[in-house]
Amino acid sequence: MILLCNDDGFNADGLRTLYRELSKEDEVIIVAPETEQSAMGHAITLTQPLKVRKVEEEGRFMGYAVNGTPADCVKLAIAVLLDEPPRLVVSGINLGGNLGICALYSGTVSAATEAMIMGVPSIAVSLDTYENPDFNPAANFTRKLISRVLEMGLPKGVVLNVTVPPVPESEIAGVAVTRQGRSRVVESFDQRVDPRNNTYYWMAGEMRFDEVEEGVDCVMVGKNYISVTP
């Protein structure tokens, strides 16, 4: 059995696309946040109860939606909700890349990391776009990668962070084993005032790519390679 999680929420298109693809050959159960939990990192919930909603669609059991973080979902799934540990945890497909320093903020990557901590092999998968996403190439690659991981295993303490370029499958240049870069979001804050004259801020900013070295995650994705970062 394969456990699916994410940080975009139970109804996210990336998760649903991956579920449909993997369900063709494997038993798949989703345990994912009820609502979007992007950039929650490895946060866990300590100050309120976790509530779980069983999800069935068209008479088919799909899994559980949890009012918690991605790491909460993995913890609860493996410790309580599943009858036996999954063979593999796959987190994604995330809307937007998890490259460079951004991987440290990612709930998607942290869910996979939590699975590794709990002794289950894991993969995080992201699609490097926010506009008109086609998750099918990423889902197809993930299915192939899963077969290799289940056959060969992963070294203890290793998580695979995968980012797929937003191009048609025919335009993917190949697969590159990469190292995590140092590119990051350069923050700016949009200051506003609400109707009660209280000041508040929206975090804005954009990703800054300074690196040009071969083998860095963001560099290789920019060249239309699928990045696999251990």
XYZ file of C-alpha atoms in Angstrom:
230
model
C 0.000 0.000 0.000
C 1.174 3.513 -0.854
C 0.299 6.511 1.306
C -0.271 9.830 -0.450
C -0.013 13.191 1.273
C 0.566 16.798 0.224
C 0.384 20.373 1.487
C -2.068 21.752 -1.092
C -5.010 19.935 0.483
C -7.112 16.826 -0.088
C -8.884 18.201 -3.156
C -5.787 19.559 -4.923
C -5.487 18.666 -8.602
C -1.892 17.459 -8.254
C -2.804 14.975 -5.537
C -5.844 13.728 -7.440
C -3.861 13.264 -10.661
C -1.228 11.241 -8.825
C -3.906 9.192 -7.052
C -5.533 8.244 -10.353
C -2.201 7.256 -11.897
C -0.915 5.184 -8.983
C -4.278 3.514 -8.333
C -3.999 1.746 -11.683
C -1.387 -0.623 -10.240
C -1.297 -0.206 -6.449
C -3.507 0.151 -3.428
C -3.342 3.855 -2.571
C -4.692 5.688 0.473
C -4.713 9.466 0.835
C -4.201 11.126 4.205
C -3.937 14.830 3.493
C -4.808 18.210 4.998
C -8.432 19.308 4.858
C -7.300 22.746 3.652
C -4.201 24.166 2.010
C -1.101 24.078 4.211
C 1.539 25.442 1.843
C 4.811 26.629 3.402
C 3.956 25.079 6.770
C 7.314 23.359 6.820
C 7.611 20.607 9.424
C 5.095 22.131 11.832
C 3.010 19.789 13.984
C -0.152 20.557 15.920
C 0.116 20.646 19.716
C -2.495 23.172 20.868
C -5.697 21.763 19.386
C -7.159 18.344 18.589
C -6.727 16.740 15.200
C -10.023 15.905 13.535
C -10.266 13.266 10.839
C -12.891 12.974 8.103
C -13.263 9.728 6.175
C -13.535 10.399 2.444
C -15.489 8.223 0.029
C -16.312 9.172 -3.539
C -18.722 7.231 -5.754
C -18.747 4.465 -3.159
C -14.953 4.136 -3.131
C -12.890 4.715 -0.001
C -10.106 7.183 -0.787
C -8.656 8.042 2.603
C -8.861 10.695 5.289
C -8.844 14.482 5.403
C -7.201 15.919 8.529
C -7.463 19.422 9.993
C -3.715 19.531 10.506
C -0.367 20.032 8.827
C 1.273 17.702 6.307
C 3.555 16.301 9.022
C 0.493 15.734 11.233
C -1.109 13.741 8.430
C 1.851 11.415 8.026
C 2.270 10.924 11.777
C -1.416 10.171 12.285
C -1.640 7.905 9.256
C 1.285 5.674 10.180
C 0.630 5.643 13.936
C -3.166 5.332 13.969
C -5.176 5.378 10.751
C -3.522 2.649 8.677
C -3.788 -1.025 9.558
C -0.148 -1.543 8.609
C 2.753 0.719 7.632
C 2.784 1.739 3.978
C 5.473 0.428 1.665
C 6.100 3.987 0.552
C 4.939 7.548 1.220
C 4.601 9.937 -1.716
C 3.964 13.617 -1.018
C 2.606 15.712 -3.890
C 2.233 16.545 -6.637
C 2.871 20.055 -5.345
C 1.749 23.099 -7.306
C 5.031 24.985 -7.692
C 8.629 23.842 -7.460
C 10.424 23.051 -4.217
C 13.912 24.135 -5.198
C 16.805 25.663 -3.308
C 16.062 27.123 0.102
C 12.311 26.928 -0.594
C 12.463 23.186 0.086
C 13.055 24.017 3.762
C 9.693 25.800 3.981
C 7.804 23.143 2.071
C 5.055 21.148 3.727
C 5.296 18.729 0.810
C 8.962 17.965 1.449
C 8.415 17.906 5.216
C 5.677 15.283 4.902
C 8.119 13.030 3.079
C 10.790 13.798 5.674
C 8.409 12.832 8.477
C 7.793 9.491 6.794
C 11.549 8.906 6.626
C 11.831 9.712 10.340
C 9.140 7.092 10.997
C 11.074 4.504 9.009
C 9.107 4.554 5.750
C 10.769 5.267 2.366
C 9.454 8.482 0.879
C 9.391 10.766 -2.149
C 8.292 14.397 -2.485
C 7.138 15.504 -5.944
C 6.538 19.034 -7.267
C 5.676 20.634 -10.606
C 7.609 23.845 -11.194
C 4.744 26.111 -12.248
C 1.678 27.894 -10.912
C 0.089 28.605 -14.301
C -1.982 26.100 -16.320
C -0.375 23.070 -14.689
C -0.365 19.715 -16.438
C 0.403 17.200 -13.710
C 0.371 14.149 -15.979
C 4.097 14.109 -16.903
C 4.999 14.365 -13.205
C 2.534 11.595 -12.324
C 3.918 9.314 -15.038
C 7.499 9.856 -13.890
C 6.538 9.320 -10.254
C 4.978 5.964 -11.089
C 8.229 4.843 -12.753
C 10.352 6.167 -9.891
C 8.194 4.358 -7.351
C 8.844 1.052 -9.119
C 12.600 1.628 -8.857
C 12.444 2.694 -5.217
C 10.330 -0.298 -4.213
C 12.691 -2.608 -6.091
C 15.990 -1.143 -4.892
C 15.057 0.663 -1.680
C 16.523 3.900 -0.354
C 19.459 4.370 2.017
C 18.492 5.005 5.613
C 17.834 8.684 6.240
C 17.376 9.586 2.558
C 14.328 11.318 1.067
C 14.002 12.006 -2.655
C 12.872 15.541 -3.504
C 11.673 15.569 -7.116
C 10.832 18.665 -9.154
C 9.471 18.310 -12.682
C 9.780 21.103 -15.273
C 6.493 22.478 -16.659
C 6.929 21.222 -20.222
C 5.285 18.490 -22.306
C 6.641 15.017 -21.668
C 8.321 15.000 -25.084
C 10.359 18.087 -24.136
C 11.788 16.745 -20.870
C 15.561 16.586 -21.374
C 16.143 13.723 -18.954
C 16.567 13.020 -15.256
C 19.343 14.631 -13.218
C 20.454 13.678 -9.723
C 21.033 17.112 -8.229
C 22.090 18.891 -5.088
C 19.938 21.434 -3.313
C 20.861 24.962 -4.305
C 20.817 28.210 -2.364
C 18.292 30.100 -4.474
C 15.567 31.662 -2.386
C 12.621 34.004 -2.349
C 13.628 37.634 -1.903
C 10.901 38.881 0.386
C 8.932 42.062 0.150
C 5.907 42.961 2.247
C 2.831 44.694 0.906
C 1.548 47.000 3.661
C -2.181 47.668 3.770
C -4.766 49.146 6.135
C -8.051 47.443 6.966
C -11.426 49.240 7.373
C -10.732 49.645 11.111
C -7.462 51.425 10.407
C -5.277 48.488 11.458
C -2.081 47.947 9.505
C -1.447 44.488 8.098
C 0.974 42.899 5.640
C 0.942 40.392 2.808
C 4.222 38.619 2.146
C 5.193 39.014 -1.495
C 8.549 38.757 -3.253
C 9.899 36.535 -5.981
C 12.339 33.684 -6.433
C 15.906 34.767 -7.145
C 18.059 32.324 -9.078
C 21.727 33.253 -8.726
C 23.280 29.863 -9.371
C 24.636 28.659 -12.690
C 26.555 25.544 -11.625
C 25.750 22.279 -13.349
C 24.053 19.817 -11.017
C 22.145 22.353 -8.899
C 18.407 21.642 -8.663
C 17.057 24.941 -10.025
C 19.671 25.070 -12.797
C 18.774 21.620 -14.092
C 15.018 22.217 -13.935
C 15.625 25.414 -15.905
C 17.207 23.204 -18.581
C 14.065 21.019 -18.615
C 15.570 18.157 -16.617
C 13.631 16.404 -13.882
C 15.552 17.137 -10.686
C 15.935 14.339 -8.138
C 17.645 15.616 -4.992
C 18.486 13.048 -2.280
